[in-house]
Short mmCIF file of C-alpha atoms and ligand atoms in Angstrom, two decimals:
data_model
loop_
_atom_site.label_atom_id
_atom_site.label_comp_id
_atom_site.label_asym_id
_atom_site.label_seq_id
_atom_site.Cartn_x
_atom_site.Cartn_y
_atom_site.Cartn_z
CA UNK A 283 -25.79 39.20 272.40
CA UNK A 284 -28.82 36.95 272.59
CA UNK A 285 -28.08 33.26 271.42
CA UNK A 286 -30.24 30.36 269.95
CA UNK A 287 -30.20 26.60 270.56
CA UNK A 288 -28.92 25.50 267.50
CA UNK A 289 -29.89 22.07 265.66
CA UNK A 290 -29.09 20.46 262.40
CA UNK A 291 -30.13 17.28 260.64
CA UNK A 292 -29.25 16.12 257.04
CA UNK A 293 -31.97 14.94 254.69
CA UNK A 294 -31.33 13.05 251.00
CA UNK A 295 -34.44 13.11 248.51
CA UNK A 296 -33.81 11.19 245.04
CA UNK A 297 -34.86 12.51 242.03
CA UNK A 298 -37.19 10.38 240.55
CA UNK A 299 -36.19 11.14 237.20
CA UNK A 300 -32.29 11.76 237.66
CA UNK A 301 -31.74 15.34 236.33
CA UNK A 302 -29.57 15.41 233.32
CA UNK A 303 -27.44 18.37 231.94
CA UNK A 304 -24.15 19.58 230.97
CA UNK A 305 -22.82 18.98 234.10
CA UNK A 306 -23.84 15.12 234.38
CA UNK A 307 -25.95 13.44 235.87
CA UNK A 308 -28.16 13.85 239.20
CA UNK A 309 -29.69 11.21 240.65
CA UNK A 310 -30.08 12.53 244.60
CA UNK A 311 -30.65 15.83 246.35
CA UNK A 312 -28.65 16.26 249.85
CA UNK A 313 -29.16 19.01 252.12
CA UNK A 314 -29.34 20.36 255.58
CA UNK A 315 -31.93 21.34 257.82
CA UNK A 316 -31.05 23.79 260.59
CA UNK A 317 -33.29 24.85 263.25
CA UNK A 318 -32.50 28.27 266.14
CA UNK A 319 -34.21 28.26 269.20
CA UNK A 320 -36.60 25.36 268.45
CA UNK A 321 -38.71 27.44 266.17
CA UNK A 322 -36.70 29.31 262.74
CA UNK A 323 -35.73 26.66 260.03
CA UNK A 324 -33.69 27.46 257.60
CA UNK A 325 -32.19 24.87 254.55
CA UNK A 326 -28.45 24.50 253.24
CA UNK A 327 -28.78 23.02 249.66
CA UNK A 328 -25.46 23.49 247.91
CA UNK A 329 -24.90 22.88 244.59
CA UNK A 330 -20.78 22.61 244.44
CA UNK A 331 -20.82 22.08 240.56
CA UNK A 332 -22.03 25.80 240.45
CA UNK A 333 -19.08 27.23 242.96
CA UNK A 334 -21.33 26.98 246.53
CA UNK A 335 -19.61 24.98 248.99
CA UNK A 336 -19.80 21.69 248.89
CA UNK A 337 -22.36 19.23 251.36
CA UNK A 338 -19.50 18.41 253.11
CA UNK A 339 -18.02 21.93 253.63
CA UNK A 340 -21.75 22.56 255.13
CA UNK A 341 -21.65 20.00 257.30
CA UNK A 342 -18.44 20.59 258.85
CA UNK A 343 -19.23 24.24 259.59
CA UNK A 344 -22.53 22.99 261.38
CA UNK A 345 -20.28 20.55 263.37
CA UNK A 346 -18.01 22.96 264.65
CA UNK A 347 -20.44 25.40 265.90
CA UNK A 348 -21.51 25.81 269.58
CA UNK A 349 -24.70 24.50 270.89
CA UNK A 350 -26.21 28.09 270.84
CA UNK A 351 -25.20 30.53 268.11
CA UNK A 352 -25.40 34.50 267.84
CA UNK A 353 -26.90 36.58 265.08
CA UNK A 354 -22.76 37.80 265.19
CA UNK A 355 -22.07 34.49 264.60
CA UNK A 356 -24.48 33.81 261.49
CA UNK A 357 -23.56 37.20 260.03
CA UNK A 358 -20.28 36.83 259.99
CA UNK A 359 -20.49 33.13 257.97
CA UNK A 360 -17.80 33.12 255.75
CA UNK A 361 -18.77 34.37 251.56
CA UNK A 362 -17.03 30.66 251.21
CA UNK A 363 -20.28 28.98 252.28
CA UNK A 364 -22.64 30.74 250.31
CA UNK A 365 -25.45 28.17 251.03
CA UNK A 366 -24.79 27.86 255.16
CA UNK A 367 -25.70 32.12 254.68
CA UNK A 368 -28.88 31.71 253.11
CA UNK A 369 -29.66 28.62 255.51
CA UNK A 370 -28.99 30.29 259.04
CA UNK A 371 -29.86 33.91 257.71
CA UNK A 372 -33.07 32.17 256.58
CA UNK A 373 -33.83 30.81 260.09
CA UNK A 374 -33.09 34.03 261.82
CA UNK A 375 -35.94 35.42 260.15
CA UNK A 376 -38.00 32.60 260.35
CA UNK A 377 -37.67 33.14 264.05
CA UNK A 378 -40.79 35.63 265.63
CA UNK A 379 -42.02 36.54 262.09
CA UNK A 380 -45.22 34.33 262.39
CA UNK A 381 -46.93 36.12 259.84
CA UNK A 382 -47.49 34.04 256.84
CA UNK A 383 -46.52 36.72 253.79
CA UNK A 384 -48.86 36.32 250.98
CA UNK A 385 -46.53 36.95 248.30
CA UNK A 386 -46.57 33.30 246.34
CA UNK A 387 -49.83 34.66 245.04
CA UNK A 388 -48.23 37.26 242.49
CA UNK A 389 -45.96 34.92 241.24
CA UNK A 390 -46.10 33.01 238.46
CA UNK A 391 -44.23 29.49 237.87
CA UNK A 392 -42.05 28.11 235.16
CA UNK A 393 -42.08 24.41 234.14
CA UNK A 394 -38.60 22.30 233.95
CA UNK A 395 -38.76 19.78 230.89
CA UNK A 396 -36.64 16.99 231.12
CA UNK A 397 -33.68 17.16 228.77
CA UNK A 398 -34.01 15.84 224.96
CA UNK A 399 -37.17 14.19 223.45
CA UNK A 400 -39.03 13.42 227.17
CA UNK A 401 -40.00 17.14 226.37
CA UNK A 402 -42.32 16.55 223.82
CA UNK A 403 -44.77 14.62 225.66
CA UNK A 404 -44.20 15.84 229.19
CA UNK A 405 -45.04 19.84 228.31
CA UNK A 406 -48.99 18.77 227.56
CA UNK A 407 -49.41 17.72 231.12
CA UNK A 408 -47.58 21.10 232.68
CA UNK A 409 -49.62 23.27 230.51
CA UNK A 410 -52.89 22.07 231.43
CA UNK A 411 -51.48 21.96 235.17
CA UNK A 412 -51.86 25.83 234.17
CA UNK A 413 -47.80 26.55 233.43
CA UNK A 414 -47.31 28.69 230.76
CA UNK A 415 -43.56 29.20 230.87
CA UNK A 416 -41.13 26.20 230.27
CA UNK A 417 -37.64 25.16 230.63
CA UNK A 418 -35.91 22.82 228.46
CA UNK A 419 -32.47 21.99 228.73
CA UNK A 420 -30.00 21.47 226.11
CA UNK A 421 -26.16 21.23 225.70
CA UNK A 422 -26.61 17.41 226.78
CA UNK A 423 -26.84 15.66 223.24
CA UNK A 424 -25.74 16.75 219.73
CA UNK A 425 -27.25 20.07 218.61
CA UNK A 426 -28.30 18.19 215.57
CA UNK A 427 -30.49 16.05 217.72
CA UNK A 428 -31.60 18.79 219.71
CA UNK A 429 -32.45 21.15 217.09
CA UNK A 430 -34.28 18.45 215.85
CA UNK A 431 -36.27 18.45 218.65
CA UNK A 432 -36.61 21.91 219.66
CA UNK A 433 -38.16 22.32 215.67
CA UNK A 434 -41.18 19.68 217.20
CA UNK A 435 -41.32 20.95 220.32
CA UNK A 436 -41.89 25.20 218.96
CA UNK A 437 -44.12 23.44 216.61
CA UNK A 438 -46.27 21.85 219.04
CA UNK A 439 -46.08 24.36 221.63
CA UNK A 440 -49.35 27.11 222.02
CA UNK A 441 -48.60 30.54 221.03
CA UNK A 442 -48.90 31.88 224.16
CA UNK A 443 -46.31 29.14 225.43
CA UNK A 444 -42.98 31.06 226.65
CA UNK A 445 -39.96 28.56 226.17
CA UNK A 446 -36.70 28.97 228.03
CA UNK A 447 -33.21 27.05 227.22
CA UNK A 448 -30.70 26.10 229.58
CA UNK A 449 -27.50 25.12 228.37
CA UNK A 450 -25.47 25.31 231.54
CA UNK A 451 -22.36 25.87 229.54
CA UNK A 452 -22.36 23.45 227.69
CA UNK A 453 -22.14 25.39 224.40
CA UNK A 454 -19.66 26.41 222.18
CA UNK A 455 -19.17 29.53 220.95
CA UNK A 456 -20.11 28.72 217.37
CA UNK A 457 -23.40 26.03 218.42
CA UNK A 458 -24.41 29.18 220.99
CA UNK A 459 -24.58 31.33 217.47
CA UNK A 460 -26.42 28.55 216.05
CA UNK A 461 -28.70 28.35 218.34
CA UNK A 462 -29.51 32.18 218.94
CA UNK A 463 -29.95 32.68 214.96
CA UNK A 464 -32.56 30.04 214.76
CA UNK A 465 -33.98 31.57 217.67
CA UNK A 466 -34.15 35.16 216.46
CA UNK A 467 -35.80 33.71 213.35
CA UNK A 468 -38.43 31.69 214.88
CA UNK A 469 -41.92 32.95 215.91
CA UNK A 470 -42.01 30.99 218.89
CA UNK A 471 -42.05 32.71 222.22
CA UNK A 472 -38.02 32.35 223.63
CA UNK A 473 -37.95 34.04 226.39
CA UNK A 474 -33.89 33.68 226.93
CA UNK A 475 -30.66 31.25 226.54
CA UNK A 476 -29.78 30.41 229.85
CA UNK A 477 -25.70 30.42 230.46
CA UNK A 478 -25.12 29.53 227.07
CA UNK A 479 -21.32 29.38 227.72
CA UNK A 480 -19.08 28.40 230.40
CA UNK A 481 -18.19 31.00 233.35
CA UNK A 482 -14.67 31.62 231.80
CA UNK A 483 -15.97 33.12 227.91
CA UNK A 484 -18.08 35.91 230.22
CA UNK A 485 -16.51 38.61 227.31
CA UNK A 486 -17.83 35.98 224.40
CA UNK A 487 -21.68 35.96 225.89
CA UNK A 488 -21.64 40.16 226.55
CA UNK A 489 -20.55 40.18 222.76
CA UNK A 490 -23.69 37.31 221.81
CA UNK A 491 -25.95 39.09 224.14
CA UNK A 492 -25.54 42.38 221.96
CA UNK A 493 -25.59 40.55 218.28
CA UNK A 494 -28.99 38.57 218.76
CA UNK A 495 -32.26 39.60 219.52
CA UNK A 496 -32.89 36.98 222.00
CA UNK A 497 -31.77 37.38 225.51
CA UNK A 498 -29.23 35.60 227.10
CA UNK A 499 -29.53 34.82 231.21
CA UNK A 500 -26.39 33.97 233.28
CA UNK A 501 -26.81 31.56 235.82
CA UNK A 502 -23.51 29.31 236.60
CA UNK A 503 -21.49 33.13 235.69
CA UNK A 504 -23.82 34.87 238.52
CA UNK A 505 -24.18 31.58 241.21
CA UNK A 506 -22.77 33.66 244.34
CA UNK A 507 -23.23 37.44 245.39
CA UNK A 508 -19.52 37.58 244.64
CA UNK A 509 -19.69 36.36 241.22
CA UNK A 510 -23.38 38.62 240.86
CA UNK A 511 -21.32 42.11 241.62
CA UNK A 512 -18.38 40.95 239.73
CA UNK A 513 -20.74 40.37 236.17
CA UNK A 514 -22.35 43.78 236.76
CA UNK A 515 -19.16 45.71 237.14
CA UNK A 516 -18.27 43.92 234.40
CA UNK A 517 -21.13 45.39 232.51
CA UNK A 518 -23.82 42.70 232.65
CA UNK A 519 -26.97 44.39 231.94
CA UNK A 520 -29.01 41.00 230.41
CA UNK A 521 -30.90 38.67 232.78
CA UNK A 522 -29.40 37.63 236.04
CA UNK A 523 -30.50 34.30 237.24
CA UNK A 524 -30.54 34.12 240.90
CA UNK A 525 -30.64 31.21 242.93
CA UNK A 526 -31.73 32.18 246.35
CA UNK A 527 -30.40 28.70 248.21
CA UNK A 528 -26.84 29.40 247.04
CA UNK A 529 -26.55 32.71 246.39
CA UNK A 530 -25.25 33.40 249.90
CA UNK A 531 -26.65 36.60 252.43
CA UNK A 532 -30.38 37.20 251.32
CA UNK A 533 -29.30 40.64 253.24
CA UNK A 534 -26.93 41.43 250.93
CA UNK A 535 -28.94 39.66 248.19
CA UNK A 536 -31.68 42.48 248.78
CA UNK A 537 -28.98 44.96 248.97
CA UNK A 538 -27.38 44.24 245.72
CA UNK A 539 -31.01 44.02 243.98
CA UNK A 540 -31.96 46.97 245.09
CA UNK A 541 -29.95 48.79 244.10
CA UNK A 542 -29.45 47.81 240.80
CA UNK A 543 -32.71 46.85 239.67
CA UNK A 544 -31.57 44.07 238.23
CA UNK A 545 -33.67 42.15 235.35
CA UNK A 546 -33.58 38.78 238.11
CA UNK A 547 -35.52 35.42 237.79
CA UNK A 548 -35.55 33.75 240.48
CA UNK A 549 -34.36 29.53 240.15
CA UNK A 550 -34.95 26.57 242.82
CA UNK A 551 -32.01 24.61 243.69
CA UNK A 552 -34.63 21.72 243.90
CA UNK A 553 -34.59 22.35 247.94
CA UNK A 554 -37.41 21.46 250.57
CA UNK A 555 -40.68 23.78 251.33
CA UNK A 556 -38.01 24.90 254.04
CA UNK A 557 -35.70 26.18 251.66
CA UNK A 558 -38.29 27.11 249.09
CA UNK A 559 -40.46 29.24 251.09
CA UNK A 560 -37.66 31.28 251.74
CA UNK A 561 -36.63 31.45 248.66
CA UNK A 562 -39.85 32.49 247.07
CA UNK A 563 -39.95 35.46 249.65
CA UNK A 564 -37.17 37.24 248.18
CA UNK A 565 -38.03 36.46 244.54
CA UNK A 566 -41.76 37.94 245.55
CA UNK A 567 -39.94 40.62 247.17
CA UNK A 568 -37.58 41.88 244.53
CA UNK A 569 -38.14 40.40 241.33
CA UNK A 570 -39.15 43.80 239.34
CA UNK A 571 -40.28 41.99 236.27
CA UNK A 572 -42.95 39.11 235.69
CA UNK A 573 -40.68 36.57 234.37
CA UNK A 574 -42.21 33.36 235.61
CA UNK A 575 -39.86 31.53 238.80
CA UNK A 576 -37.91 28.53 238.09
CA UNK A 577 -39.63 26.65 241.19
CA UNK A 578 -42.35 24.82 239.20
CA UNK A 579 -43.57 22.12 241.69
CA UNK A 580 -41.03 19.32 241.20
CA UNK A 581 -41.92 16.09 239.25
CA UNK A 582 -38.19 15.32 239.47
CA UNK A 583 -38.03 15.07 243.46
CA UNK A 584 -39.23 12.30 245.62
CA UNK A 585 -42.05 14.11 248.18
CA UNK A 586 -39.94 15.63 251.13
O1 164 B 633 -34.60 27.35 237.07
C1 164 B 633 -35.45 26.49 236.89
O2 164 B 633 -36.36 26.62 236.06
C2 164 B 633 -35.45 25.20 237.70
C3 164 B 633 -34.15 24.94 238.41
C4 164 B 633 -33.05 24.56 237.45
O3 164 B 633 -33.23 24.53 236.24
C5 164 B 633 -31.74 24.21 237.98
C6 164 B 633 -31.54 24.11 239.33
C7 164 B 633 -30.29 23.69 239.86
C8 164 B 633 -29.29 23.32 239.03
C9 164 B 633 -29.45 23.24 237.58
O4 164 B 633 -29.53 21.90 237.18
C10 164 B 633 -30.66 23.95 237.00
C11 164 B 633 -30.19 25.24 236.32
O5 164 B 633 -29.15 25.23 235.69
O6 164 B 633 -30.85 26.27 236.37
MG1 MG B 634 -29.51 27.16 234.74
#
């Protein structure tokens, strides 16, 4: 079995806006770059909060591996470190596949609006950067406040403006009703509430997602392959938010897509080109609808 020289190095890249949701605060992006045989990278970017391993975890796996590693080796990565399976898996096939796929091309990108009022006067600047699709996250202040907000913002926003919400769980059952009422009743564009509940009330958002007209996306419920298949046994047929970076094996990844023709968009986990590039592949690759990509170039990100 053929082996590569393996290398690693760590990067950190703050955000220069610290990204603010449910889950807290962000204020830096750590990650991993691996290299085989001096020529495939690949990037480890875990995000822990959403069930990947942690950094950490990452970097102890790298540390324990042998100076050259087999393609045995890096398929057989543990479903525990979803993120070092996308990273090494990634490298593999950056390795001899010089061609440059043009598949960004057919993509279109979505637009991440910083949390509560920022939102009103950062969209202008996105949408003449030529986004048309935006993200706004909510579930941070009181839904008074941010209904408040969201009234200006679907006000101000062009009719051909598609607006996304990301709660990240940090709903509750009753404010997710709330929300997906005024939604339904609005003429503005929503494409979908994002994860509008925590992973445990799966059963509550299936019973939301077939009471409102607006669709519902999972994202923290569907973070790892093993969490993906477990939602769509469990009868999952709304949008799946995928997240390349941690969603472990991009073999399995196609696999699974395939196969189910999934209604997928595709979400950054604010990683490097490294990361990105592979990411964007697969999304190219097996996203079956046109639902812009949650990789709109990052104004939250130092340049890496
Ligand atoms: O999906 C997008 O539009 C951009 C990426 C994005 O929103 C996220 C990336 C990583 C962690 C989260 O804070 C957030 C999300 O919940 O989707
Ligand atoms: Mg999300």
């Amino acid at each position: 079995m053929r082996g590569y020289r393996f290398d690693f190095r760590c990067y950190r890249r703050r955000f220069l806006r610290p990204l603010v949701t449910n889950h807290g605060i962000w204020h830096t992006r750590e990650g991993i770059i691996v290299c085989l045989g001096g020529c495939g990278y690949g990037e480890i970017a875990p995000i822990s909060w959403f069930g990947s391993e942690t950094l950490e975890q990452a970097l102890d796996f790298c540390r324990q591996l042998p100076p050259e590693v087999t393609e045995e080796m890096i398929f057989s990565i543990p479903d525990s470190l979803p993120a070092c399976q996308f990273g090494f898996q990634s490298a593999l096939g950056g390795i001899g596949n010089g061609e440059n796929k043009e598949y960004t091309q057919f993509l279109t990108y979505s637009g991440l609006l910083q949390s509560g009022e920022g939102a009103l006067s950062q969209w202008e600047r996105l949408w003449k950067q030529g986004y048309r699709t935006f993200k706004w996250k909510i579930g941070v202040d009181a839904i008074s406040n941010e209904l408040e907000i969201f009234e200006l913002l679907t006000r101000s926003l062009p009719p051909a403006a598609k607006l996304r919400l990301d709660a990240n769980g940090g709903l509750s059952y009753e404010e997710a009703k709330v929300w997906l009422g005024i939604c339904d009743d609005i003429s503005a564009n929503i494409e979908f509430l994002e994860q509008p509940l925590p992973v445990s009330q799966f059963s509550a958002m299936l019973e939301l997602s077939a009471n409102f007209q607006t669709a519902i996306a999972l994202d923290e419920s569907v973070a790892t392959l093993q969490q993906l298949e477990n939602c769509f046994q469990q009868g999952w047929r709304g949008i799946f938010v995928i997240k390349p970076g941690i969603a472990g094996s991009p073999s399995r990844l196609r696999q699974f897509c395939q196969k189910h023709q999934i209604d997928a968009v595709f979400s950054s986990v604010f990683e490097t080109e490294i990361g990105r590039q592979a990411a964007l592949q697969l999304a190219a690759e097996l996203s079956l609808t046109n639902r812009a990509v949650g990789f709109g170039i990052n104004h939250f990100l130092e340049p890496g």
